[in-house]
Amino acid sequence: MSVQSLYTAATGMGAMETKLDVIANNLANINTTGFKKDRANFEDLLYRTEVYPGVKDATQNPTAVGTQVGLGVRITSTQTDQRQGTLQQTGRDLDVAIRGSGFLRVVDPSTQDTMFTRAGNLDINANGQLVVGSAQTGRLLDPPVTIPNDATAMVINGNGEVMVQQPGQVELANVGQIQMSQFINPDGLLKVGENMYMETDASGPEQSGNPGEQGLGGLVQGNLEASNVEPVQELIDLITTQRAFELNSQAIQAGDQIMQNISNLRRF
C-alpha cells in the first residue's frame, strides 16, 4: 500500500507543477495587450476497486457502498478565460480596443495564413497599410486598409470604418473597413504566440463581419484592451498550489518512512 502512495502522490506533484506553470504564464503576461488568462483543470485517475458497490452481504442484501482507492490525479485541460479586459486609454489614433466578443483578422506574410488577435496596437508600414505593431512580423489587417500619404488625421469608428482627413477636404474620406471574426468555441483556438490565434476543428469555422454586427463587439479608438489577469487571485492560487505540492511531497515522505519501518522489522 505504501508503494502505491508514492506513485499517487507523485501524480499530485506533477499536476501541481503544471498548474504552477499556468499561473506563472498568467503573471508573466499581466501587461500583455489583449491577453486572456488560463486555468488548469484536473481529473482523478483510475480507481483500484477492492469491493464493488452493491455486492450482497451475508443476508443477501446489496451493500450501500464499496471499497475503492484512487490512483492519483492529472491535468485534463487548460481553459482560457475569455472575459473582457479593462480598456486603457492611450490617445493614439492607431490604437483600437475590442469591446465585446471577436478578434481582428490578420494575414501572416510568410505563410499567408489567416490569424486572429485581440491586440489592437496597429501601425502603418512603408506601403501605407495597417499592420499589427510588431518588430518581428508585419501582419496586415484582412481585408487590407491603406492610409493615404497626405492624411493629416485618422478616425476609426465603432463599426470599423477607417476615415482620414486630407488637405483641402472638409469631409472625411472613407479609406477602408476593418472586419472582425468570432467562433462558436473561442477556447478551441490554437495559441501560436505573439498575441495570435489560429482556427482549429475545435474552435469551429470562422464567422466574419463588421464590428458591432452579428454579435461582434465594437471598436474603441485610442484605447487598448489590457490583460484580464487578476494579480490577487493569481497570488492566492500560487500559494494554494505551493501548499498542495508540499502536502504531496509529505505524503511521499510518509510512505517512505512506512516502508523503512517495515524493512527494519525484518531485522528482529
Short mmCIF file of C-alpha atoms in Angstrom, two decimals:
data_model
loop_
_atom_site.label_atom_id
_atom_site.label_comp_id
_atom_site.label_asym_id
_atom_site.label_seq_id
_atom_site.Cartn_x
_atom_site.Cartn_y
_atom_site.Cartn_z
CA MET A 1 0.00 0.00 0.00
CA SER A 2 2.80 2.41 0.88
CA VAL A 3 4.42 1.83 -2.53
CA GLN A 4 1.22 2.89 -4.26
CA SER A 5 1.08 6.04 -2.14
CA LEU A 6 4.43 7.10 -3.60
CA TYR A 7 3.13 6.93 -7.17
CA THR A 8 -0.20 8.54 -6.27
CA ALA A 9 1.45 11.47 -4.53
CA ALA A 10 3.89 11.81 -7.43
CA THR A 11 0.97 12.37 -9.83
CA GLY A 12 -0.22 15.13 -7.50
CA MET A 13 3.18 16.81 -7.54
CA GLY A 14 3.33 16.62 -11.33
CA ALA A 15 -0.16 18.11 -11.67
CA MET A 16 0.68 20.94 -9.26
CA GLU A 17 3.87 21.64 -11.19
CA THR A 18 1.85 22.06 -14.39
CA LYS A 19 -0.64 24.33 -12.62
CA LEU A 20 2.29 26.40 -11.37
CA ASP A 21 3.46 26.77 -14.97
CA VAL A 22 0.00 28.07 -15.94
CA ILE A 23 -0.05 30.57 -13.06
CA ALA A 24 3.47 31.74 -13.90
CA ASN A 25 2.44 32.33 -17.51
CA ASN A 26 -0.60 34.34 -16.38
CA LEU A 27 1.53 36.53 -14.13
CA ALA A 28 4.22 36.95 -16.80
CA ASN A 29 1.59 38.28 -19.23
CA ILE A 30 -0.10 40.63 -16.79
CA ASN A 31 0.83 43.59 -19.04
CA THR A 32 0.32 41.85 -22.40
CA THR A 33 -2.25 43.61 -24.57
CA GLY A 34 -5.42 41.56 -25.04
CA PHE A 35 -4.06 38.57 -23.08
CA LYS A 36 -6.61 36.11 -21.68
CA LYS A 37 -5.62 34.13 -18.62
CA ASP A 38 -5.70 30.33 -18.48
CA ARG A 39 -6.98 27.93 -15.85
CA ALA A 40 -5.73 24.40 -15.24
CA ASN A 41 -8.39 21.70 -14.79
CA PHE A 42 -7.84 18.38 -13.03
CA GLU A 43 -9.38 14.90 -13.10
CA ASP A 44 -8.89 11.87 -10.92
CA LEU A 45 -7.27 8.75 -12.36
CA LEU A 46 -8.42 5.12 -12.31
CA TYR A 47 -9.52 3.50 -9.06
CA ARG A 48 -8.40 0.24 -7.54
CA THR A 49 -11.67 -1.45 -6.66
CA GLU A 50 -11.37 -3.93 -3.80
CA VAL A 51 -15.11 -4.30 -3.12
CA TYR A 52 -17.67 -3.26 -5.72
CA PRO A 53 -20.61 -1.15 -4.54
CA GLY A 54 -23.81 -3.15 -4.33
CA VAL A 55 -22.30 -6.58 -3.63
CA LYS A 56 -24.51 -8.73 -1.44
CA ASP A 57 -23.75 -9.07 2.24
CA ALA A 58 -24.25 -12.13 4.45
CA THR A 59 -28.03 -11.59 4.40
CA GLN A 60 -28.05 -11.33 0.58
CA ASN A 61 -28.87 -7.63 0.64
CA PRO A 62 -26.88 -5.24 -1.61
CA THR A 63 -24.38 -3.09 0.24
CA ALA A 64 -24.66 0.68 0.01
CA VAL A 65 -21.00 1.40 -0.71
CA GLY A 66 -17.87 -0.35 -1.85
CA THR A 67 -14.13 -0.02 -1.29
CA GLN A 68 -12.29 1.97 -3.95
CA VAL A 69 -8.87 3.59 -3.69
CA GLY A 70 -7.88 6.34 -6.12
CA LEU A 71 -4.61 6.22 -8.03
CA GLY A 72 -3.91 9.94 -8.38
CA VAL A 73 -4.66 12.98 -10.49
CA ARG A 74 -3.71 14.54 -13.80
CA ILE A 75 -4.26 17.73 -15.78
CA THR A 76 -7.28 17.27 -18.00
CA SER A 77 -7.16 20.60 -19.83
CA THR A 78 -6.34 24.27 -19.68
CA GLN A 79 -9.21 26.62 -20.38
CA THR A 80 -8.99 30.28 -21.39
CA ASP A 81 -10.96 32.94 -19.56
CA GLN A 82 -12.48 34.98 -22.39
CA ARG A 83 -13.85 37.75 -20.17
CA GLN A 84 -13.32 41.35 -21.25
CA GLY A 85 -10.15 43.06 -20.11
CA THR A 86 -10.09 46.65 -18.89
CA LEU A 87 -9.88 49.30 -21.60
CA GLN A 88 -6.88 51.58 -21.15
CA GLN A 89 -6.94 54.95 -22.85
CA THR A 90 -3.82 55.73 -24.89
CA GLY A 91 -4.98 58.67 -27.01
CA ARG A 92 -3.19 57.18 -30.03
CA ASP A 93 -5.24 57.17 -33.25
CA LEU A 94 -3.85 53.80 -34.37
CA ASP A 95 -4.80 52.01 -31.15
CA VAL A 96 -8.16 50.19 -31.14
CA ALA A 97 -9.68 48.06 -28.42
CA ILE A 98 -12.40 45.48 -28.93
CA ARG A 99 -15.33 45.99 -26.59
CA GLY A 100 -17.19 42.69 -26.65
CA SER A 101 -16.53 39.43 -28.44
CA GLY A 102 -14.48 38.87 -31.56
CA PHE A 103 -10.97 39.07 -32.99
CA LEU A 104 -9.19 41.19 -35.56
CA ARG A 105 -8.30 39.29 -38.75
CA VAL A 106 -4.69 39.48 -39.94
CA VAL A 107 -2.59 37.69 -42.54
CA ASP A 108 0.88 36.30 -41.87
CA PRO A 109 3.14 37.48 -44.75
CA SER A 110 5.39 34.40 -44.71
CA THR A 111 2.72 31.68 -44.74
CA GLN A 112 -0.34 33.64 -45.92
CA ASP A 113 -2.26 32.04 -43.07
CA THR A 114 -5.16 33.91 -41.53
CA MET A 115 -4.63 34.66 -37.85
CA PHE A 116 -6.69 36.35 -35.18
CA THR A 117 -5.80 38.70 -32.35
CA ARG A 118 -7.31 40.87 -29.63
CA ALA A 119 -4.28 43.19 -29.62
CA GLY A 120 -5.24 46.39 -31.40
CA ASN A 121 -1.90 48.21 -31.28
CA LEU A 122 -1.89 48.96 -35.01
CA ASP A 123 0.70 50.77 -37.09
CA ILE A 124 1.37 51.77 -40.71
CA ASN A 125 4.01 50.01 -42.80
CA ALA A 126 6.13 51.51 -45.59
CA ASN A 127 3.32 50.90 -48.09
CA GLY A 128 0.78 52.79 -46.01
CA GLN A 129 -1.07 49.62 -44.95
CA LEU A 130 -2.40 49.00 -41.46
CA VAL A 131 -0.49 46.24 -39.67
CA VAL A 132 -0.26 44.88 -36.14
CA GLY A 133 2.53 46.72 -34.35
CA SER A 134 5.30 44.12 -34.10
CA ALA A 135 9.06 44.22 -34.53
CA GLN A 136 9.11 40.53 -35.57
CA THR A 137 6.42 40.17 -38.24
CA GLY A 138 4.41 42.74 -40.21
CA ARG A 139 0.97 41.12 -40.28
CA LEU A 140 -1.54 43.01 -42.44
CA LEU A 141 -5.15 43.53 -41.49
CA ASP A 142 -7.50 41.39 -43.60
CA PRO A 143 -9.08 42.90 -45.65
CA PRO A 144 -6.20 45.36 -46.13
CA VAL A 145 -6.61 49.04 -45.31
CA THR A 146 -4.30 51.61 -46.93
CA ILE A 147 -3.82 55.09 -45.47
CA PRO A 148 -3.01 57.87 -47.99
CA ASN A 149 0.37 59.56 -47.60
CA ASP A 150 -1.22 63.00 -47.29
CA ALA A 151 -3.60 62.04 -44.49
CA THR A 152 -3.44 64.52 -41.62
CA ALA A 153 -5.82 62.76 -39.25
CA MET A 154 -7.50 59.38 -38.97
CA VAL A 155 -10.74 58.21 -37.39
CA ILE A 156 -11.75 54.60 -36.73
CA ASN A 157 -15.37 54.45 -35.63
CA GLY A 158 -17.07 51.72 -33.62
CA ASN A 159 -18.22 49.90 -36.78
CA GLY A 160 -14.67 49.59 -38.09
CA GLU A 161 -14.85 52.27 -40.78
CA VAL A 162 -11.48 53.93 -41.34
CA MET A 163 -11.71 57.58 -42.38
CA VAL A 164 -8.98 60.14 -42.94
CA GLN A 165 -8.71 63.89 -43.22
CA GLN A 166 -6.87 65.11 -46.32
CA PRO A 167 -5.62 68.61 -47.18
CA GLY A 168 -8.24 70.80 -48.86
CA GLN A 169 -11.09 68.42 -47.95
CA VAL A 170 -13.79 69.33 -45.46
CA GLU A 171 -15.33 65.90 -45.11
CA LEU A 172 -13.55 62.74 -44.00
CA ALA A 173 -12.78 60.22 -46.74
CA ASN A 174 -13.54 56.53 -46.15
CA VAL A 175 -10.42 54.51 -47.00
CA GLY A 176 -11.31 51.06 -45.69
CA GLN A 177 -13.30 48.76 -43.45
CA ILE A 178 -11.88 46.75 -40.56
CA GLN A 179 -13.53 43.35 -40.24
CA MET A 180 -13.64 41.01 -37.25
CA SER A 181 -14.21 37.31 -36.69
CA GLN A 182 -15.79 35.22 -33.99
CA PHE A 183 -16.00 31.49 -33.21
CA ILE A 184 -18.59 29.30 -31.57
CA ASN A 185 -15.83 27.96 -29.30
CA PRO A 186 -13.02 30.51 -28.85
CA ASP A 187 -11.41 28.20 -26.25
CA GLY A 188 -10.63 25.85 -29.14
CA LEU A 189 -8.39 28.35 -30.93
CA LEU A 190 -4.71 27.44 -31.21
CA LYS A 191 -2.41 29.88 -29.41
CA VAL A 192 0.69 30.44 -31.53
CA GLY A 193 2.30 33.27 -29.56
CA GLU A 194 2.78 36.96 -30.42
CA ASN A 195 -0.85 37.57 -29.31
CA MET A 196 -2.04 35.43 -32.23
CA TYR A 197 -4.60 32.62 -32.53
CA MET A 198 -5.37 30.21 -35.34
CA GLU A 199 -8.56 28.38 -36.25
CA THR A 200 -8.86 24.67 -35.42
CA ASP A 201 -11.52 21.99 -35.73
CA ALA A 202 -12.33 22.54 -32.06
CA SER A 203 -12.99 26.28 -32.49
CA GLY A 204 -15.43 25.80 -35.32
CA PRO A 205 -15.40 27.77 -38.57
CA GLU A 206 -14.70 31.48 -38.62
CA GLN A 207 -17.71 33.80 -38.72
CA SER A 208 -16.66 37.20 -40.02
CA GLY A 209 -18.43 40.52 -40.21
CA ASN A 210 -18.19 44.20 -39.41
CA PRO A 211 -17.70 45.30 -35.80
CA GLY A 212 -20.96 45.85 -33.95
CA GLU A 213 -22.88 43.46 -36.22
CA GLN A 214 -23.92 39.80 -35.87
CA GLY A 215 -22.93 39.66 -32.22
CA LEU A 216 -19.44 41.06 -32.78
CA GLY A 217 -18.05 43.66 -30.40
CA GLY A 218 -17.35 47.24 -31.36
CA LEU A 219 -14.05 49.07 -31.73
CA VAL A 220 -12.90 51.87 -29.44
CA GLN A 221 -10.26 54.13 -30.96
CA GLY A 222 -7.49 55.49 -28.76
CA ASN A 223 -7.73 52.55 -26.34
CA LEU A 224 -6.14 49.15 -25.81
CA GLU A 225 -7.58 46.13 -24.02
CA ALA A 226 -5.49 45.19 -21.00
CA SER A 227 -4.87 41.65 -19.81
CA ASN A 228 -7.73 40.15 -17.77
CA VAL A 229 -5.29 38.59 -15.28
CA GLU A 230 -6.27 39.36 -11.67
CA PRO A 231 -2.99 39.57 -9.69
CA VAL A 232 -4.55 38.95 -6.26
CA GLN A 233 -6.39 35.82 -7.43
CA GLU A 234 -3.27 34.51 -9.15
CA LEU A 235 -1.21 35.01 -5.98
CA ILE A 236 -3.83 33.14 -3.95
CA ASP A 237 -3.73 30.29 -6.48
CA LEU A 238 0.06 30.38 -6.30
CA ILE A 239 0.02 29.90 -2.52
CA THR A 240 -2.56 27.09 -2.61
CA THR A 241 -0.65 25.33 -5.40
CA GLN A 242 2.59 25.55 -3.42
CA ARG A 243 0.90 24.12 -0.32
CA ALA A 244 -0.68 21.30 -2.33
CA PHE A 245 2.74 20.46 -3.78
CA GLU A 246 4.23 20.38 -0.27
CA LEU A 247 1.42 18.13 1.02
CA ASN A 248 2.00 15.64 -1.78
CA SER A 249 5.73 15.65 -1.04
CA GLN A 250 4.93 14.94 2.62
CA ALA A 251 2.77 12.01 1.55
CA ILE A 252 5.78 10.61 -0.31
CA GLN A 253 7.94 11.08 2.80
CA ALA A 254 5.30 9.33 4.93
CA GLY A 255 5.15 6.40 2.51
CA ASP A 256 8.93 6.17 2.52
CA GLN A 257 9.02 6.13 6.34
CA ILE A 258 6.42 3.36 6.45
CA MET A 259 8.46 1.27 4.03
CA GLN A 260 11.57 1.91 6.11
CA ASN A 261 9.79 0.80 9.30
CA ILE A 262 8.60 -2.37 7.58
CA SER A 263 12.12 -3.04 6.36
CA ASN A 264 13.51 -2.57 9.88
CA LEU A 265 11.06 -5.15 11.25
CA ARG A 266 12.91 -7.84 9.29
CA ARG A 267 15.97 -7.34 11.50
CA PHE A 268 14.17 -8.55 14.61
#
